[in-house]
Coordinates of C-alpha atoms in Angstrom, one line a residue:
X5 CA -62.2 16.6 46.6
X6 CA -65.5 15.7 48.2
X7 CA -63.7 16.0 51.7
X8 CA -62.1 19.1 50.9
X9 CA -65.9 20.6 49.8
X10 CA -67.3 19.1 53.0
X11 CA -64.6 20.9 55.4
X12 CA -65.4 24.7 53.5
X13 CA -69.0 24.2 54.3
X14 CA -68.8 23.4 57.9
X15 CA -66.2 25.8 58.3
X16 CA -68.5 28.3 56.3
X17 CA -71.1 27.1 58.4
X18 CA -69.3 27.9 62.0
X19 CA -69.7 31.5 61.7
X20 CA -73.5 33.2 62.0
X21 CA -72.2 35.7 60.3
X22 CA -72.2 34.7 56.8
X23 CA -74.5 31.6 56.8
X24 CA -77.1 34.0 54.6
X25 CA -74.4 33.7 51.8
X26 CA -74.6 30.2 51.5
X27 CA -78.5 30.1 52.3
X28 CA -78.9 32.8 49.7
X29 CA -76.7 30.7 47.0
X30 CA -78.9 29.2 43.8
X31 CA -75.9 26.8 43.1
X32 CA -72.7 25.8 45.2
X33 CA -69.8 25.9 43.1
X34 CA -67.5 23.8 44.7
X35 CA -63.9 23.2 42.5
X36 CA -62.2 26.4 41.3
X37 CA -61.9 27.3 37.7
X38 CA -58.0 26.8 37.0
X39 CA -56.7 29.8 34.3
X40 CA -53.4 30.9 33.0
X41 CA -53.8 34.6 31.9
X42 CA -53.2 36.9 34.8
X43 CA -54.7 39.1 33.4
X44 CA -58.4 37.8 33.1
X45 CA -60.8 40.0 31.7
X46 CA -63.6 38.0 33.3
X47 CA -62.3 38.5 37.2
X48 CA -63.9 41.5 38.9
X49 CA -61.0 41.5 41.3
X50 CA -57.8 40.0 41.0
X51 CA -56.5 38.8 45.3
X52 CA -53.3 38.0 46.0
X53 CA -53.4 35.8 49.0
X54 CA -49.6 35.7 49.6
X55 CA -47.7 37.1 52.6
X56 CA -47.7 40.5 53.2
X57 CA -44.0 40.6 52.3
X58 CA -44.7 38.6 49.0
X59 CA -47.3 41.5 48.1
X60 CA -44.6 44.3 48.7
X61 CA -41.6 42.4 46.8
X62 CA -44.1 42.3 44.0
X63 CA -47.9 41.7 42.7
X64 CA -50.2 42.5 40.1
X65 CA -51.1 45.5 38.9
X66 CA -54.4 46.7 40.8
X67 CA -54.5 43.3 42.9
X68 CA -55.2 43.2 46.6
X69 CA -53.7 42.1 49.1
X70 CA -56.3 38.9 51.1
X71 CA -53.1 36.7 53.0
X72 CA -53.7 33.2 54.4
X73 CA -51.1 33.5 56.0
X74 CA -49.3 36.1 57.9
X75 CA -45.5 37.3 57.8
X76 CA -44.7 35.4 61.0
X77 CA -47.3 32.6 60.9
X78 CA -45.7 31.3 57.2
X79 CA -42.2 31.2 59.4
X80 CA -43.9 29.6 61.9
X81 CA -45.5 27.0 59.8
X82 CA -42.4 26.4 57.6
X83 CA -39.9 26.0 60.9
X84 CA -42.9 23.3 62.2
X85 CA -43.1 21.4 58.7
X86 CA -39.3 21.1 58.1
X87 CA -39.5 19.1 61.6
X88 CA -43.0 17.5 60.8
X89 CA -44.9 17.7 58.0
X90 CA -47.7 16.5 59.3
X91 CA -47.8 19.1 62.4
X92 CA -47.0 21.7 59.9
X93 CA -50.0 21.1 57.7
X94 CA -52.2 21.0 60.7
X95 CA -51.1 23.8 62.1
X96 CA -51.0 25.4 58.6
X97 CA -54.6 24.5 57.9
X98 CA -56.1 26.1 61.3
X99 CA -54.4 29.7 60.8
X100 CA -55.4 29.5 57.0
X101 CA -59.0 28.5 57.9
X102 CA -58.8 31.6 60.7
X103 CA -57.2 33.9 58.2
X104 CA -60.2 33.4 55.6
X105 CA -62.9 33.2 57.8
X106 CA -61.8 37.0 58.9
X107 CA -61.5 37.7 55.0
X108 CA -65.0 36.8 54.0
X109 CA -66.4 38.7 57.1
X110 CA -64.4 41.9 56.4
X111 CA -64.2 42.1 52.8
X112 CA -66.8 39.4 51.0
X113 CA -69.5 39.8 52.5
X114 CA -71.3 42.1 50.9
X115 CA -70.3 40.4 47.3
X116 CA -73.3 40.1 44.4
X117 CA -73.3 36.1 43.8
X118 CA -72.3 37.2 40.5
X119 CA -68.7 38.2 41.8
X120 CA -65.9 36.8 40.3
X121 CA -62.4 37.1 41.7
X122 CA -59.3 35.4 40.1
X123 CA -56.7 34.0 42.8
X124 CA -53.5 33.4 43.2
X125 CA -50.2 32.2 45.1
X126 CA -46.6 31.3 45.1
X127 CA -47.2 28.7 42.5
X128 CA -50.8 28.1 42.2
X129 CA -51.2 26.0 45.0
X130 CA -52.2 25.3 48.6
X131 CA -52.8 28.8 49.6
X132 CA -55.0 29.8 46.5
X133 CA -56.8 26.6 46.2
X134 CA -57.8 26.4 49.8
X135 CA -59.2 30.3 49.3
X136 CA -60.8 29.3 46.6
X137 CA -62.6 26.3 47.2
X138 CA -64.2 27.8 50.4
X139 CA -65.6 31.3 48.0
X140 CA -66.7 28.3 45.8
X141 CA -69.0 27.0 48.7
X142 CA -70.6 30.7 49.2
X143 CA -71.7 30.3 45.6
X144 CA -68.8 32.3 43.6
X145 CA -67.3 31.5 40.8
X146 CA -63.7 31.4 41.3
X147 CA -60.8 32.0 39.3
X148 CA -57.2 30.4 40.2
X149 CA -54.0 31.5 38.5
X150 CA -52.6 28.0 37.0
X151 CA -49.0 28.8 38.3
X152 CA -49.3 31.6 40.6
X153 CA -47.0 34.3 40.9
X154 CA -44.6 32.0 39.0
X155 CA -46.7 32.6 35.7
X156 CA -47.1 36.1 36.0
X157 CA -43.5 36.6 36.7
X158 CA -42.9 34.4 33.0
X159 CA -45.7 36.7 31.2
X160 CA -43.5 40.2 32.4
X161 CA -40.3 39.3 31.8
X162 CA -41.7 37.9 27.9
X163 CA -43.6 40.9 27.6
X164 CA -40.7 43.1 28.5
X165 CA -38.6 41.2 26.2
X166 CA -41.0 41.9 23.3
X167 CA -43.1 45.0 23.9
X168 CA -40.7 47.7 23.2
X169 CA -39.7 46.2 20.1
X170 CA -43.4 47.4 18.7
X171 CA -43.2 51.1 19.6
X172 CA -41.8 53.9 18.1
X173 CA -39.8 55.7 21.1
X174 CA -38.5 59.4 21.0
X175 CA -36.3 60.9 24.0
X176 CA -36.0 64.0 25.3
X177 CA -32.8 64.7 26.1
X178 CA -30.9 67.8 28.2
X179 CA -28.7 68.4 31.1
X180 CA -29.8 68.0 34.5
X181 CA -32.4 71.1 35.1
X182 CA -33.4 71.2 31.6
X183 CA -37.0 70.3 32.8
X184 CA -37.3 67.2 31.3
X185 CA -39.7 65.4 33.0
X186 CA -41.8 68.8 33.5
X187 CA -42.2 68.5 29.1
X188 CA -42.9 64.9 29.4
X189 CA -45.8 65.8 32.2
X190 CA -46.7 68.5 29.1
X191 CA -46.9 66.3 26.5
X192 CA -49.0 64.1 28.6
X193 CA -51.9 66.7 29.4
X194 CA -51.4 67.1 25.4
X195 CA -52.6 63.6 24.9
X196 CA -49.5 62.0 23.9
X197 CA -47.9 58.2 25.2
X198 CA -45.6 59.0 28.2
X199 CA -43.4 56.1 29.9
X200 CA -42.1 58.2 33.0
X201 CA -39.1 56.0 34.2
X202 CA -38.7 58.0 37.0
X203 CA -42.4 58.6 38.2
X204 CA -42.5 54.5 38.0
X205 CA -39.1 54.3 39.5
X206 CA -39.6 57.0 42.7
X207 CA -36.1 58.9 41.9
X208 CA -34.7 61.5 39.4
X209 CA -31.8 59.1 38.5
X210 CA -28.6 61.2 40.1
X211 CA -27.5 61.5 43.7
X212 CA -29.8 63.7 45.3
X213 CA -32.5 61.9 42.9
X214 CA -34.6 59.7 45.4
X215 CA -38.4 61.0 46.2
X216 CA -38.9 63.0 49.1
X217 CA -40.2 60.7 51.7
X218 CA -40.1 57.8 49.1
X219 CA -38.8 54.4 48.9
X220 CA -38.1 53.2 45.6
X221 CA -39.6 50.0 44.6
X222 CA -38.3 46.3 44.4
X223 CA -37.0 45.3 41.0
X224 CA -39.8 42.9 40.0
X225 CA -42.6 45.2 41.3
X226 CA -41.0 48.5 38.9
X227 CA -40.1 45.5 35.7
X228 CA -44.3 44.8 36.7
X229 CA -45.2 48.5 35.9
X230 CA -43.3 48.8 33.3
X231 CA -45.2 46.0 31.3
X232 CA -48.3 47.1 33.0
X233 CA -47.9 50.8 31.2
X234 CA -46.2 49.3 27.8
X235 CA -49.0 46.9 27.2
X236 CA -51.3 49.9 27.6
X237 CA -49.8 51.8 25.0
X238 CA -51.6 52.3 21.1
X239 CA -48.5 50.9 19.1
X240 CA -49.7 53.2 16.0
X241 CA -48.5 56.2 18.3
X242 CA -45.2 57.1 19.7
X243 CA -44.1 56.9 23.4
X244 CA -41.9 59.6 24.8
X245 CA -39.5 59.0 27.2
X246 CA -36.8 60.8 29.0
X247 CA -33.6 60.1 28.8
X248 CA -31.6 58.0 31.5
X249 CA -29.0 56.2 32.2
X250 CA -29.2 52.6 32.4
X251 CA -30.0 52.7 36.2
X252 CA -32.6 54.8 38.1
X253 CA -31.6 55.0 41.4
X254 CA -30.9 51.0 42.6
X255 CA -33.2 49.8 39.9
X256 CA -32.0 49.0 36.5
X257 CA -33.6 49.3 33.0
X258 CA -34.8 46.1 31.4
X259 CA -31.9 45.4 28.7
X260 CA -34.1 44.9 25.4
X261 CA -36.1 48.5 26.8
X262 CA -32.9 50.5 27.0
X263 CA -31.6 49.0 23.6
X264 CA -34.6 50.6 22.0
X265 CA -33.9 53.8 24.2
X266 CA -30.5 53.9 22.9
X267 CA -31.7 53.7 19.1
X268 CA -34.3 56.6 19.8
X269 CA -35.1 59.4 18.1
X270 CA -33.1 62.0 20.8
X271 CA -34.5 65.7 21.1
X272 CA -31.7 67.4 23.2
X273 CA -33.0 70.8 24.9
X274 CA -30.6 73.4 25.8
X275 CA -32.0 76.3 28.4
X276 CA -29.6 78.5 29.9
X277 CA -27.8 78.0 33.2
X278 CA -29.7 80.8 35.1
X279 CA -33.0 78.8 34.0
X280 CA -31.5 75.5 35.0
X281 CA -31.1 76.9 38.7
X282 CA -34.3 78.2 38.9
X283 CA -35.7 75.0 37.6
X284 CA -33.7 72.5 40.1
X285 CA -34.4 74.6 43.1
X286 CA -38.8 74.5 42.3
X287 CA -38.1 70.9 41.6
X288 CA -35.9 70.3 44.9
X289 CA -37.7 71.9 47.9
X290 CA -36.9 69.5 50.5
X291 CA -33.3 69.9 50.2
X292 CA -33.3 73.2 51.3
X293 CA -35.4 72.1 54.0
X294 CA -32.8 69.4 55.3
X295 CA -29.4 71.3 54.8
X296 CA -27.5 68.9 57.0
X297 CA -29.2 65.8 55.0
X298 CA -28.3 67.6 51.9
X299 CA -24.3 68.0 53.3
X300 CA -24.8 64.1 54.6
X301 CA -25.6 62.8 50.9
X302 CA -23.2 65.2 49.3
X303 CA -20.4 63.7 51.3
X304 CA -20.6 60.8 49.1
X305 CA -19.1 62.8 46.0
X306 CA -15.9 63.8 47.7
X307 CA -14.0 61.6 45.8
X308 CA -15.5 62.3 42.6
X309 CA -15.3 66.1 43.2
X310 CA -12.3 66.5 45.6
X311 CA -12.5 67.7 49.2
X312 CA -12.2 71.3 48.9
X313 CA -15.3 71.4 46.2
X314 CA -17.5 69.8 49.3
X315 CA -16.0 72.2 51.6
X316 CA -17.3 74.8 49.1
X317 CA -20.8 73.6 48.5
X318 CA -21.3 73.3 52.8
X319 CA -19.9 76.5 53.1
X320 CA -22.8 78.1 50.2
X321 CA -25.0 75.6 52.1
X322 CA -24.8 77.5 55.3
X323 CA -24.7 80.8 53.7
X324 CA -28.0 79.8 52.1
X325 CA -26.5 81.0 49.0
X326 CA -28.9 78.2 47.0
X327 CA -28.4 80.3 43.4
X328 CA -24.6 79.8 43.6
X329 CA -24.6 76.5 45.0
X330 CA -27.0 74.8 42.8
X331 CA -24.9 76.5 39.8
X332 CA -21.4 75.0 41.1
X333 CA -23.0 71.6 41.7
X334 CA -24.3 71.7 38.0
X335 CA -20.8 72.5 36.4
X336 CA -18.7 70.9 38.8
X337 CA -20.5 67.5 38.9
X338 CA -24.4 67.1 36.6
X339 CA -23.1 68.3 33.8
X340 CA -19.2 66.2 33.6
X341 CA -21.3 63.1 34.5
X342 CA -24.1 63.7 32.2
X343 CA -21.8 64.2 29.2
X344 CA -19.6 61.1 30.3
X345 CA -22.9 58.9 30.0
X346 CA -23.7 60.1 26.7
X347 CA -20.6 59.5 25.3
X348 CA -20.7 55.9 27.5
X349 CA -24.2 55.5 26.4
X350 CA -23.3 56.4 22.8
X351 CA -26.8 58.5 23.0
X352 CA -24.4 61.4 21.0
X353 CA -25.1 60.0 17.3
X354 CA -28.9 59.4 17.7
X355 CA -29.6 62.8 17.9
X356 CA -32.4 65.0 15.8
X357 CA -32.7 68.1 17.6
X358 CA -30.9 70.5 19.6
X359 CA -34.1 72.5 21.1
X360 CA -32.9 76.3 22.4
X361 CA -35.3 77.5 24.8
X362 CA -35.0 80.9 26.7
X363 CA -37.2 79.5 29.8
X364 CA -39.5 76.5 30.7
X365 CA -42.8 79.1 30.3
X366 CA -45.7 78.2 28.7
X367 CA -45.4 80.4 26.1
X368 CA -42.1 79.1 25.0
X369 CA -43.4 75.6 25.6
X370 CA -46.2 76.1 23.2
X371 CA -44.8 78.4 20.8
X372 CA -41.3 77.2 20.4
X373 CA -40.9 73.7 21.8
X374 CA -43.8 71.6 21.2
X375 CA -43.9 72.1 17.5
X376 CA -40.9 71.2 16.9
X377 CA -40.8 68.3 19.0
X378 CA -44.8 67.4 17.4
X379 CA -44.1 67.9 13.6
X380 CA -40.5 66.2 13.3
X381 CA -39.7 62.9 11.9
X382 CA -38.1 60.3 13.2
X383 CA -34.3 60.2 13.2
X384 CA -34.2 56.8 15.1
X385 CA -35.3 52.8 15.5

């Protein structure tokens, strides 16, 4: 360990830059504080010093993204280390050492000594401790996730398994252009608990669901802010949620979460057909934007709707006749497929409410909808 502490300094030491931080230390702080809650209150920053790709796949909430390694230099290194280990550790060490140096020029530098950022890796090791012990030698004092990624991981997947079972969940419910996720976005300037599955997941859940100019997130990283926004939650107050299947584009709805979905208190809202249009095409710009996109993704329904139905919808497509399009794709596909995953679902007993609304105005909002939605009990789990 004494080595180790002796290499930080004179690498520390090699770079003008930042020899004030060490000069200006009271105390050098040389061996990392080793924690196992990812979720320290004491860190001021939480640094993921993974690869870039590693960050992507999945981090936590709010951390940043300080590598020791790029992408291509961890291939590099782990081709060089299956042949030698001892070449790859060299080699290893000198881009890690490289890597940091740039890090505390760019990003540390102008760090109180009070500063205190929690670490972490893969699994807690190398990568974290060698960050580490060199912001020890500035004077920091450092933070390292016992476990890495690894024990983050173990805390969502237990706290997804747990967490919804302590909330009180009620579902609004409705055909596709009912406006669901407009109410939940009004019940959330309201002051009410919202889970928005789709905001979290990037996509509206169908076929033509996927965010304009979007990509949807990995598994782990959506499962990560879903605990994230869970844990946040009051437990004495209930969470709305909309209604879904059990998956959201590619991702899919952690199983003990969409058990407690299932058992819901459901509030179904029925808004007529001409409002449904008008609805979907405010909430669907871009596909009248990209016609050709639009004909390119509806292809993939032909043998779910027949031939001649597609040949319909291109031919309103090019007529620009978006009123009677949007209509025919509602009856002749949202609405058969929404009613086959209720019944699939077996969302049709947990029911409350059937919710009539002439329009998705504010005055019918406030006078007719959020009442009734606000003062009834629970029907559900």
């Amino acid at each position: 360990m004494q080595l180790l502490c002796s290499i930080a300094r004179k690498l520390l030491r090699t770079h003008a830059s930042i020899n004030n931080l060490i000069r200006q230390s009271a105390s050098i702080v040389c061996t990392p504080t080793r924690v196992d809650n990812p979720f320290l209150k004491e860190a001021d920053e939480i640094i993921d010093v993974r690869t870039p790709a590693e960050y992507s796949l999945d981090h936590i909430p709010n951390a940043i993204n300080l590598p020791v390694l790029s992408n291509e230099q961890r291939i590099q290194i782990g081709t060089l280390y299956k042949k030698s280990p001892f070449e790859g550790r060299k080699s290893g060490a000198s881009l890690v050492t490289q890597n940091i140096s740039e890090h505390i020029v760019r990003h540390f530098k102008d760090k109180p000594q009070s500063y205190r950022p929690l670490i972490y890796c893969w699994r807690g090791g190398q990568r974290s401790h060698s960050f580490g012990l060199v912001l020890g030698q500035i004077g920091f004092e450092v933070f390292v996730l016992q476990g890495g990624y690894k024990t983050y991981r173990k805390v969502v997947q237990r706290d997804l398994n747990e967490l919804p079972g302590r909330f009180k969940f009620k579902m609004i419910s409705g055909m596709t252009g009912s406006g669901k996720t407009y109410i939940l976005e009004k019940l959330r300037e309201r002051g009410e608990q919202v889970l928005d599955l789709e905001f979290l997941a990037k996509h509206k859940g169908s076929i033509l669901g996927l965010w304009h100019g979007e990509e949807q997130p990995s598994q782990k990283y959506w499962e990560s802010q879903l605990r994230a926004q869970l844990a946040s939650f009051d437990i004495s107050k209930p969470v709305w949620l909309e209604s879904e299947s059990i998956r959201v584009g590619k991702l899919i709805i952690p199983d003990t979460l969409f058990k407690k979905m299932k058992a819901a208190s459901r509030f179904i809202i029925d808004i007529p057909i001409q409002e449904r249009v008008k609805h979907i095409r405010w909430s669907y710009p871009h596909w009248i934007e990209e016609p050709e996109k639009l004909k390119q993704v509806l292809a993939i329904l032909k043998d779910f709707v027949g031939r001649k139905v597609i040949e319909e919808w291109n031919r309103l497509i090019d007529e620009e006749k978006w009123e009677e399009f949007i209509e025919s794709i509602l009856q002749k596909h949202y609405d058969i497929s929404y009613t086959h995953s209720q019944k699939k679902n077996k969302n049709t007993d947990a029911v409350c409410q059937t919710i009539y609304l002439q329009s998705l105005s504010d005055v019918q909002l406030g006078s007719v909808l959020f009442p009734r939605l606000l003062e009834f009990g629970d029907c559900g789990t």
